[in-house]
CSV table of C-alpha atoms in Angstrom, one decimal:
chain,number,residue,atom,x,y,z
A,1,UNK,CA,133.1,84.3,117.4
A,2,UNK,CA,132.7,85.0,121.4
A,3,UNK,CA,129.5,83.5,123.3
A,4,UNK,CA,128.2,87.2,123.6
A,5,UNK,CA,128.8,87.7,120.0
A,6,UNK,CA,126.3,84.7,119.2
A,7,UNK,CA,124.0,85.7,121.3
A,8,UNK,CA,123.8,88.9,119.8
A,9,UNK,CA,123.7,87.6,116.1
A,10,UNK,CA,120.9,85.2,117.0
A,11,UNK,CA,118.8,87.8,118.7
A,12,UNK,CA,119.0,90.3,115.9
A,13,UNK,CA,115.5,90.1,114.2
A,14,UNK,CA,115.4,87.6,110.8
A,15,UNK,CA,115.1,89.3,107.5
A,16,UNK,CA,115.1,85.9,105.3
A,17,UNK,CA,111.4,84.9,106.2
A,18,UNK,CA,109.0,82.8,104.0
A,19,UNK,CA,106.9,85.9,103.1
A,20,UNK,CA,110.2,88.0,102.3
A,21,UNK,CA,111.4,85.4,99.8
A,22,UNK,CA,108.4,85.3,98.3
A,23,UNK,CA,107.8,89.0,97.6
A,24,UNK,CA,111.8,89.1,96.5
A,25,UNK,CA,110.9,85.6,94.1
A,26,UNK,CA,108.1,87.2,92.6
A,27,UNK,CA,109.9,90.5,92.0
A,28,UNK,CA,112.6,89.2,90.2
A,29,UNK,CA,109.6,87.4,87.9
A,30,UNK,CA,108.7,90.8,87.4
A,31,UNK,CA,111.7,92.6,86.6
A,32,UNK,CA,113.0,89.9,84.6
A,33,UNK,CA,110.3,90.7,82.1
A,34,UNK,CA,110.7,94.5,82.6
A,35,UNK,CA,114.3,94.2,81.9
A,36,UNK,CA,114.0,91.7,78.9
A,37,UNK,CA,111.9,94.4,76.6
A,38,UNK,CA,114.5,97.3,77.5
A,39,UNK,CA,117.0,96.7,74.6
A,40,UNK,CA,114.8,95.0,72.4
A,41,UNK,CA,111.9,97.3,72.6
A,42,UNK,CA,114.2,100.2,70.9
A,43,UNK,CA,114.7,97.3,68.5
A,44,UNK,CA,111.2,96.6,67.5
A,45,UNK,CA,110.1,99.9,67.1
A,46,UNK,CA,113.0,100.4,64.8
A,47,UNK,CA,111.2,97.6,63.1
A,48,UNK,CA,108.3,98.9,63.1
A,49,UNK,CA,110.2,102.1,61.2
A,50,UNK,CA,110.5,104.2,64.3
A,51,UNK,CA,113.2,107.1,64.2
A,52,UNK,CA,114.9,108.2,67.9
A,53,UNK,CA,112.4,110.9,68.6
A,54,UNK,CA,109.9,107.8,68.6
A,55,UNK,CA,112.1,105.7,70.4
A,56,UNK,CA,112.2,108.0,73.5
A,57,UNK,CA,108.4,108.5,73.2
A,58,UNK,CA,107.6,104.8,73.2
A,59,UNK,CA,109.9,104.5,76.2
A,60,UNK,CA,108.9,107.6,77.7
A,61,UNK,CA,105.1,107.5,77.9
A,62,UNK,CA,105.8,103.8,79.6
A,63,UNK,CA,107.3,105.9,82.7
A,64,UNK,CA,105.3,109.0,82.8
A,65,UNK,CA,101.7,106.5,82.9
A,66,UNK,CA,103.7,105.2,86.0
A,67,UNK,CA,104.4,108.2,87.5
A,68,UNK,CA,100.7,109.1,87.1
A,69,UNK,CA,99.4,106.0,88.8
A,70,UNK,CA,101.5,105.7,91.6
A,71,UNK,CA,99.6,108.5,94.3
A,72,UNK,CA,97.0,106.3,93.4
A,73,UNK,CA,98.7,103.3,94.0
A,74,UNK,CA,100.7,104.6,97.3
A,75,UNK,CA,96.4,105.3,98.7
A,76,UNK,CA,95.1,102.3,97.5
A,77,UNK,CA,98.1,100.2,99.1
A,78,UNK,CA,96.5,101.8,102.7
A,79,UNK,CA,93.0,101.7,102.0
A,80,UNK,CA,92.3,98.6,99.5
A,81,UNK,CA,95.7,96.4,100.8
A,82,UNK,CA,98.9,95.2,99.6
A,83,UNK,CA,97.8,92.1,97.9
A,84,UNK,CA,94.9,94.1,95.9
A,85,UNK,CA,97.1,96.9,94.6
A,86,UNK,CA,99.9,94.3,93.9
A,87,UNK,CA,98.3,91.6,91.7
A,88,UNK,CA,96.1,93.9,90.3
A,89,UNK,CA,99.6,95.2,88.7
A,90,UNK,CA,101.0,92.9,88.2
A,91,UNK,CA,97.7,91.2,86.0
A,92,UNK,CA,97.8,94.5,84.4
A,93,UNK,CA,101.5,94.5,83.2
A,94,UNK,CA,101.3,90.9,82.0
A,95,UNK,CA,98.1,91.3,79.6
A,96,UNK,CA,99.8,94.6,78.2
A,97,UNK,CA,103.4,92.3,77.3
A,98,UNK,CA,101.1,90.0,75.8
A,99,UNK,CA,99.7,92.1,73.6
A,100,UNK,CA,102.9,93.2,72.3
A,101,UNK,CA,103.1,90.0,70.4
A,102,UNK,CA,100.5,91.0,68.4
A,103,UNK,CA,101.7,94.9,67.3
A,104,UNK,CA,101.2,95.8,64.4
A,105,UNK,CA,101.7,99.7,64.1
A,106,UNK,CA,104.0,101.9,66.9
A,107,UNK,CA,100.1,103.6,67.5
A,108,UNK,CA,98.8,100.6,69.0
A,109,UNK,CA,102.5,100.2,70.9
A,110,UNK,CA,102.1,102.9,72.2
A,111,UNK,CA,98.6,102.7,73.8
A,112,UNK,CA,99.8,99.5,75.5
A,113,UNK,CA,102.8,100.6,76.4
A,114,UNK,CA,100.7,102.9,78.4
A,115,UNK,CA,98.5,100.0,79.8
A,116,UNK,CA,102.2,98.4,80.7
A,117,UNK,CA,103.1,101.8,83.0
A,118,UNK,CA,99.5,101.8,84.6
A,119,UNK,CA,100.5,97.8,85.7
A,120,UNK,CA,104.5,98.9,86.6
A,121,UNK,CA,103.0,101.8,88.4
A,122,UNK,CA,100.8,99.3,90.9
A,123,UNK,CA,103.0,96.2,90.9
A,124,UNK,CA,106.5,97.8,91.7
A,125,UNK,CA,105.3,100.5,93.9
A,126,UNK,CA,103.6,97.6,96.1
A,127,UNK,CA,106.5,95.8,96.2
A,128,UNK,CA,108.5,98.0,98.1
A,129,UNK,CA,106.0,98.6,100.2
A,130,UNK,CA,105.4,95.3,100.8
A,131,UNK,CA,109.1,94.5,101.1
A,132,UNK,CA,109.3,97.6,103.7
A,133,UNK,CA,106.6,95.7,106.0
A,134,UNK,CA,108.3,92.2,105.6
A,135,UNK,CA,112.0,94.3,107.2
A,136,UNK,CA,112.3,94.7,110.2
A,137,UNK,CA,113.2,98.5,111.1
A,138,UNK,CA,116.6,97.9,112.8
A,139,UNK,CA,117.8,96.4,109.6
A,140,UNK,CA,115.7,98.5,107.0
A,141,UNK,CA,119.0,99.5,105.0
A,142,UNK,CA,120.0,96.2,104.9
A,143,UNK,CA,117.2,94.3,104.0
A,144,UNK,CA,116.0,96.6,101.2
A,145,UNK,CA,119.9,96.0,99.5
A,146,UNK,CA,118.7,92.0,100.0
A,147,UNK,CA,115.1,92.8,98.2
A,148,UNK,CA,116.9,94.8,95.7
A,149,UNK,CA,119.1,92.2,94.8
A,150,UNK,CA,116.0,90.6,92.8
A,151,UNK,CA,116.0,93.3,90.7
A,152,UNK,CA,119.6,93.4,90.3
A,153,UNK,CA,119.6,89.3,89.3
A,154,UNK,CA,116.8,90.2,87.1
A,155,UNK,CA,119.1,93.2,85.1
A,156,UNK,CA,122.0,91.0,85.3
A,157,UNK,CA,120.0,87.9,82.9
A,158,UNK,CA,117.3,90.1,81.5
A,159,UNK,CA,118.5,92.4,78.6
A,160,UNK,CA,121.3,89.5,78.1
A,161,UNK,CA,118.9,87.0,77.4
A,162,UNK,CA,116.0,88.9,75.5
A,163,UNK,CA,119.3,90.2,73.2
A,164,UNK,CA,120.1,86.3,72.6
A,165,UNK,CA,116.2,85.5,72.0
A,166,UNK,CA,115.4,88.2,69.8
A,167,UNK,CA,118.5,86.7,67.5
A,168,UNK,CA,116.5,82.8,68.0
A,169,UNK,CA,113.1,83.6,67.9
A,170,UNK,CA,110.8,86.3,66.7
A,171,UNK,CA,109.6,89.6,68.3
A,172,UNK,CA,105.9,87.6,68.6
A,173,UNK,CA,107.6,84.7,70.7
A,174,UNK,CA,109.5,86.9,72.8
A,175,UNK,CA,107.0,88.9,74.3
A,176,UNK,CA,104.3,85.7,75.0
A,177,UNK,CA,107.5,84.7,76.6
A,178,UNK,CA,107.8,87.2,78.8
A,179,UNK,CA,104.1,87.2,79.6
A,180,UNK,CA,104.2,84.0,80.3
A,181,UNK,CA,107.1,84.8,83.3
A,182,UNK,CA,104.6,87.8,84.9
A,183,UNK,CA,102.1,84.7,84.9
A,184,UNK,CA,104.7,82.5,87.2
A,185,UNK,CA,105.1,85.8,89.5
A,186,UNK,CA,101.3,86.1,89.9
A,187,UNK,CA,100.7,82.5,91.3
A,188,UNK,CA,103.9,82.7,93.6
A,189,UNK,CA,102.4,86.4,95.0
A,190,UNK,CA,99.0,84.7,95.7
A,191,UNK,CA,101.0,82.6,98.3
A,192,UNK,CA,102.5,85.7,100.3
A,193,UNK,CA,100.8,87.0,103.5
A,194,UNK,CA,100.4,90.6,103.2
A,195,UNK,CA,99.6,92.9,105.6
A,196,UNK,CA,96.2,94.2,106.8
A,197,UNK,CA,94.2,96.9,106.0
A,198,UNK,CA,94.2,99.7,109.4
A,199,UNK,CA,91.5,100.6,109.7
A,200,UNK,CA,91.0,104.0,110.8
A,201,UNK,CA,89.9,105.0,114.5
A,202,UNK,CA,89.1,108.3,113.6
A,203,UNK,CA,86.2,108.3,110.7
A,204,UNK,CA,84.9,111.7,111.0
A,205,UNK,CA,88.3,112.8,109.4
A,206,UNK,CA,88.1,113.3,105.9
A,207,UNK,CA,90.7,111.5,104.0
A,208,UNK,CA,92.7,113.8,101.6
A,209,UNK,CA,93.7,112.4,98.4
A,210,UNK,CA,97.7,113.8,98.4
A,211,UNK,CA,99.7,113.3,95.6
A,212,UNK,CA,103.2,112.9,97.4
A,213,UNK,CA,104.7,112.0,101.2
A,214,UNK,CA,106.3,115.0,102.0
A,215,UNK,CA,108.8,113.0,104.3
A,216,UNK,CA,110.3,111.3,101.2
A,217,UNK,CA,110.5,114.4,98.9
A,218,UNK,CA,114.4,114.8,99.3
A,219,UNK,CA,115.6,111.6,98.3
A,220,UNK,CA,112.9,111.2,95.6
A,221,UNK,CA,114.2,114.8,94.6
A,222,UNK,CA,118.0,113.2,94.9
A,223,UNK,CA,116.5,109.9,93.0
A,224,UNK,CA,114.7,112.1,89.6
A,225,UNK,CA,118.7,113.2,89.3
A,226,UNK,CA,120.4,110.1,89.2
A,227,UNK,CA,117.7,107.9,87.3
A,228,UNK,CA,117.8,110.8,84.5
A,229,UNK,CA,121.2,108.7,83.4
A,230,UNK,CA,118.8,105.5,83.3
A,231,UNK,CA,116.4,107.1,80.4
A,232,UNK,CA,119.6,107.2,78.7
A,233,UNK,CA,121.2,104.1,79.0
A,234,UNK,CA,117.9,101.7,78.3
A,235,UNK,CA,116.9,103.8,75.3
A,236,UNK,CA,120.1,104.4,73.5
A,237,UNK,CA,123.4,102.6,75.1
A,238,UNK,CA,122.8,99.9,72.4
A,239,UNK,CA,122.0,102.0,69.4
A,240,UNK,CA,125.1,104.3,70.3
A,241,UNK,CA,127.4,101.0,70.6
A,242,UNK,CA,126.3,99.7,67.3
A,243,UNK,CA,126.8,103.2,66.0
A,244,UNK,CA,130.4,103.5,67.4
A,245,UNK,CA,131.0,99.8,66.1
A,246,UNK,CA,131.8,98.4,70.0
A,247,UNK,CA,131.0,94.7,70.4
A,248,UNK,CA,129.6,93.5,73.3
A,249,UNK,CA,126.6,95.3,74.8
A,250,UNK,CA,125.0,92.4,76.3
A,251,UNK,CA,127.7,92.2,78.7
A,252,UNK,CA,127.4,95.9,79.6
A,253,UNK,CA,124.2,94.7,81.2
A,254,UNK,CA,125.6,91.5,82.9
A,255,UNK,CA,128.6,94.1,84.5
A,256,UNK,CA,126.3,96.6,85.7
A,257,UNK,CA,124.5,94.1,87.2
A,258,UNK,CA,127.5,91.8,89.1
A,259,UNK,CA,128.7,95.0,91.0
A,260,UNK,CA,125.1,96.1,91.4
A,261,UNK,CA,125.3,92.8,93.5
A,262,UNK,CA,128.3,93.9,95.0
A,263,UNK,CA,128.0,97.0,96.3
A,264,UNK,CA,124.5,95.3,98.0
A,265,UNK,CA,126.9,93.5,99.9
A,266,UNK,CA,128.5,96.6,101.8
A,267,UNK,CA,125.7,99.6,100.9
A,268,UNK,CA,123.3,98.8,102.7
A,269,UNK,CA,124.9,98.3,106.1
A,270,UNK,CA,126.8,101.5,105.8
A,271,UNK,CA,123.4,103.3,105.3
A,272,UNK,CA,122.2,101.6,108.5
A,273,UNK,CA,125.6,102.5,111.0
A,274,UNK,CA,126.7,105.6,109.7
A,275,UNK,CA,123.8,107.1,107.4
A,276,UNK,CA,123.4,108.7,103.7
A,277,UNK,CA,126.3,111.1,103.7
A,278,UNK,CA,128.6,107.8,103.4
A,279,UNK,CA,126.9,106.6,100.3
A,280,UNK,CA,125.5,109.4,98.5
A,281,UNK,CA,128.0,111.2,97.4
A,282,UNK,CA,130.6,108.2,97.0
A,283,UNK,CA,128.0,106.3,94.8
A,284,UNK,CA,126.8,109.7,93.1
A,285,UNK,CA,130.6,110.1,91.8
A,286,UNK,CA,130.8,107.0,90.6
A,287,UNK,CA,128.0,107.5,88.0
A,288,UNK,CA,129.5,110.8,86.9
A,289,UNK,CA,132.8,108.9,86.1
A,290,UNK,CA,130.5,106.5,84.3
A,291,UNK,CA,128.8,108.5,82.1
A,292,UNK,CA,131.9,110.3,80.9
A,293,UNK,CA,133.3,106.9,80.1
A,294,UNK,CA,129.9,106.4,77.9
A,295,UNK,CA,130.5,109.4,76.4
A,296,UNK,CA,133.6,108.6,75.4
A,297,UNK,CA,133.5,104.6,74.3
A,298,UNK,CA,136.0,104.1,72.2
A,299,UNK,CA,136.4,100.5,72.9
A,300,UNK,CA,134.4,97.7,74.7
A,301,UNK,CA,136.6,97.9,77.8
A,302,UNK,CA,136.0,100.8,78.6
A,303,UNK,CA,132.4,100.6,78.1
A,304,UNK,CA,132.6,97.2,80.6
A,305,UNK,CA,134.2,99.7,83.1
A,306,UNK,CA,131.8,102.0,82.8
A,307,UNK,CA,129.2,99.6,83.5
A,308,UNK,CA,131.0,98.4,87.0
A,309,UNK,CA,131.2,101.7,88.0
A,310,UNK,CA,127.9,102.8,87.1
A,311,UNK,CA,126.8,99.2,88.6
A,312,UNK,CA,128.5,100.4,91.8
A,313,UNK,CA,127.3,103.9,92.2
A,314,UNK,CA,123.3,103.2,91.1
A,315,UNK,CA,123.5,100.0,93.4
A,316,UNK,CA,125.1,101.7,96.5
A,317,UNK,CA,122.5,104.9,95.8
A,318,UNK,CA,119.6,103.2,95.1
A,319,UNK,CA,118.5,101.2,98.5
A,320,UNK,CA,119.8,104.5,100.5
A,321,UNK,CA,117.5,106.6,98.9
A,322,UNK,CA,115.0,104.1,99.4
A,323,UNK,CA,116.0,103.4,102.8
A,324,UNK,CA,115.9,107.5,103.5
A,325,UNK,CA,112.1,107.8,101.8
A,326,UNK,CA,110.6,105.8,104.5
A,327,UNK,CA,112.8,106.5,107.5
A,328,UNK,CA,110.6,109.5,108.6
A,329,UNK,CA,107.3,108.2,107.2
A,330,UNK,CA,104.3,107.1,109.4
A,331,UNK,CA,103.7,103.7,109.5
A,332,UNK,CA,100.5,104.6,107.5
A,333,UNK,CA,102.2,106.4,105.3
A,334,UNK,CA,105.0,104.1,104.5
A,335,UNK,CA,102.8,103.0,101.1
A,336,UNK,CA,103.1,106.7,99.9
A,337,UNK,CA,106.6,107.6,100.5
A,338,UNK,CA,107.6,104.9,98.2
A,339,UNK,CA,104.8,106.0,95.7
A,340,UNK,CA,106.7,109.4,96.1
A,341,UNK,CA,110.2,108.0,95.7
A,342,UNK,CA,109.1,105.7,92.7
A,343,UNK,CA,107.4,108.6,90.8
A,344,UNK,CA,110.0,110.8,90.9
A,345,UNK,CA,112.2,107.5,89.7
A,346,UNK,CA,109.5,107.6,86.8
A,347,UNK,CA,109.8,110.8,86.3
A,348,UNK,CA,113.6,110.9,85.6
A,349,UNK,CA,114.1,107.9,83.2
A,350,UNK,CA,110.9,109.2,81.2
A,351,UNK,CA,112.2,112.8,81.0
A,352,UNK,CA,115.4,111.0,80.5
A,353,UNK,CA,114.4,108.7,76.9
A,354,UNK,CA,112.5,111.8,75.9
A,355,UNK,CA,114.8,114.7,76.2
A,356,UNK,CA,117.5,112.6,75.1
A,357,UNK,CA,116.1,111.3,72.5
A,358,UNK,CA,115.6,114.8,70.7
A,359,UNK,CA,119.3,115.7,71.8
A,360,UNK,CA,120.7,112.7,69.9
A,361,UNK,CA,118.8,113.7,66.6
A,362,UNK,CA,120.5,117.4,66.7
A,363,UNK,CA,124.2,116.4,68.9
A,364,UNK,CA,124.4,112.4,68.4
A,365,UNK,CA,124.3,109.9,70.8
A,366,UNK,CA,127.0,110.7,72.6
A,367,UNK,CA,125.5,114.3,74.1
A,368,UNK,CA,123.3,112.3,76.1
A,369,UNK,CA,125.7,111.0,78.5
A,370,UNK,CA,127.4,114.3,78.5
A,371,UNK,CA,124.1,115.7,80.0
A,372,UNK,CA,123.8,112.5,82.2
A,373,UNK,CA,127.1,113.4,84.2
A,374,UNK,CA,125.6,117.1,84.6
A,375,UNK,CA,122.3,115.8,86.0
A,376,UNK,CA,124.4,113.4,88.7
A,377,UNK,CA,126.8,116.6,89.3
A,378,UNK,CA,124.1,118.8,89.9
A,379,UNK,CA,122.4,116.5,92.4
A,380,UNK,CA,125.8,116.4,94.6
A,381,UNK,CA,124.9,120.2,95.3
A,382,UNK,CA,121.6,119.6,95.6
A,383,UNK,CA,122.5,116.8,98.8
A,384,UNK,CA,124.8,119.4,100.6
A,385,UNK,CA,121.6,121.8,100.5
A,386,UNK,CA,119.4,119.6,102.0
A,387,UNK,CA,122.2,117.8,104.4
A,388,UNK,CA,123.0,120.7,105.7
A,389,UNK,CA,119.0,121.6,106.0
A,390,UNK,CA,118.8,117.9,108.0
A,391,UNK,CA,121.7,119.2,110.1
A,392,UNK,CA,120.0,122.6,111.2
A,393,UNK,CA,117.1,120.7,112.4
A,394,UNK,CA,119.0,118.5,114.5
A,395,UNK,CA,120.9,121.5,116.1
């Protein structure tokens, strides 16, 4: 490496501060526990003598409580502050876990699991925000692949390991478990310096209560297409391998998850040099292939490649889109375009485990990923529509 090369490296601004490995330590506290309950809550309501229909309700509801709370959340982030809207969530989503251990009927499941979207709604919309302030601008793209990568760490251990302790320990243990990880994320966040409140210069302005950024409505439109496949996947992957006899599932996870972390190695920087028409659509096709590998499983390695490529595609698509729904957002609104980005996000894997779950009681399990390819398709037209909007503006 030349002299000007170094110079250049060392005056590029530092992503890996003490605040930014905080907020990504106490995220992947709080995905971890987030993905541990996603194959075994399908699981326990089967034990609880749930059918499908329920299934995707009880995983549904979880997402659409989210998707509710987040405009809220996105304001609150401006007016009440980071920390406030953060912890608050994250206290939230670890008394509703907690509570699972002591479920006795899917009616009381599913009022916390409502509680447990309100708390998802607040924590992981504030992390992103939070994440978004920590980044500096030049290397947004970049360092939101890095953040996600807590997430990613968290899917690649997380179903793997609540699969393996729901076959040691009982339902009960799991969950105080889990609770008890949310309460190791709380006391780490307590230690992060968020940002300020701004206060406002011009108070005779009424504030108006929005429900979206408007800035970050394409990619969140782009996003409720590909997380659609999600719903699926969480709900039923693990139901549909049992059914088909493939061994194995808990690696699915781990796959997805090891080129997730891949493809944040070379997504991200792509974003940031040459922009979201490089990893859209690659990424986009990737999931297609994916899904029609699901819906065709007839062995483990095939579902194992599915997984990487689905791993690849989600991982590469993810950051860009979050990476897009901020780009264009001012700096007081940066708290609302991911509330925007996230609800849409919401509103795809709940519409996802709901809808899918009545098509597997009338087609089977494996019309949902049938219907998860056409939902990916269809957003690839929906990108050249609005790329080519983008474009005209720029003329």
């Amino acid at each position: 490496m030349s002299k000007e090369q170094l110079i250049q490296k060392e005056a590029r601004p530092k992503i890996w501060t003490r605040d930014f490995i905080l907020i990504c330590v106490t995220n992947l506290f709080l995905f971890m526990g987030f993905q541990m309950t996603l194959p075994t809550l399908p699981l326990f309501v089967q034990e609880l003598g749930g059918s499908d229909q329920l299934i995707g309700l009880v995983v549904g509801i979880f997402t659409f409580s989210a998707l509710l709370l987040r405009p809220y959340a996105g304001h609150a982030l401006e007016s009440k502050g980071r920390g406030f809207v953060y912890m608050t969530g994250m206290l939230i989503f670890i008394i509703s876990i907690g509570s699972y251990a002591f479920v006795a009927s899917i009616a009381f499941l599913f009022i916390m699991r409502i509680l447990q979207g309100v708390g998802w709604g607040m924590s992981s919309t504030a992390s992103g925000t939070i994440a978004t302030d920590l980044i500096p601008p030049e290397r947004r793209g970049e360092g939101m692949g890095y953040f996600g990568l807590s997430g990613n760490l968290a899917l690649a251990f997380g179903p793997s390991l609540g699969l393996f302790l729901i076959g040691e320990v009982s339902f009960k243990t799991l969950f105080l478990l889990i609770s008890s990880l949310g309460i190791l994320g709380l006391i780490l966040s307590s230690r992060i310096r968020f940002k300020k409140v701004e206060q406002s210069t011009h108070k005779a302005v009424p504030v108006k209560f929005d429900l979206y950024e408007s800035t970050a409505l394409r990619p969140a439109i782009l996003m409720f297409f590909i997380t659609v496949t999600f719903g699926g996947i969480a709900s039923f992957l693990p139901l549909y391998a049992a059914e088909k006899n493939v061994e194995g599932i808990e690696y699915y996870f781990f796959m997805y998850a090891l080129f997730l972390l891949i493809s944040r190695i070379f997504a991200g920087k792509i974003y940031d040099t040459k922009g979201h028409l490089y990893v859209y659509p690659p990424g986009a096709i990737l999931i297609v292939i994916a899904m029609l590998l699901l819906a065709w499983l007839p062995n483990t390695f095939v579902m194992l490649i599915a997984a990487s490529l689905y791993g690849l595609g989600f991982g590469s698509v993810q950051p860009a889109l979050q990476a897009w729904s901020v780009a264009r957002a001012s700096q007081n609104r940066k708290g609302m375009a991911n509330a925007t980005l996230f609800s849409f996000f919401d509103l795809g894997v709940g519409a996802g485990a709901i809808v899918f779950g009545q098509l597997a009681g009338v087609f089977g399990y494996g019309s949902i990923y049938i219907a998860s390819a056409s939902s990916v398709f269809i957003s690839l037209f929906v990108y050249i529509y609005f790329y080519q909007k983008e474009k005209q503006l720029h003329m």
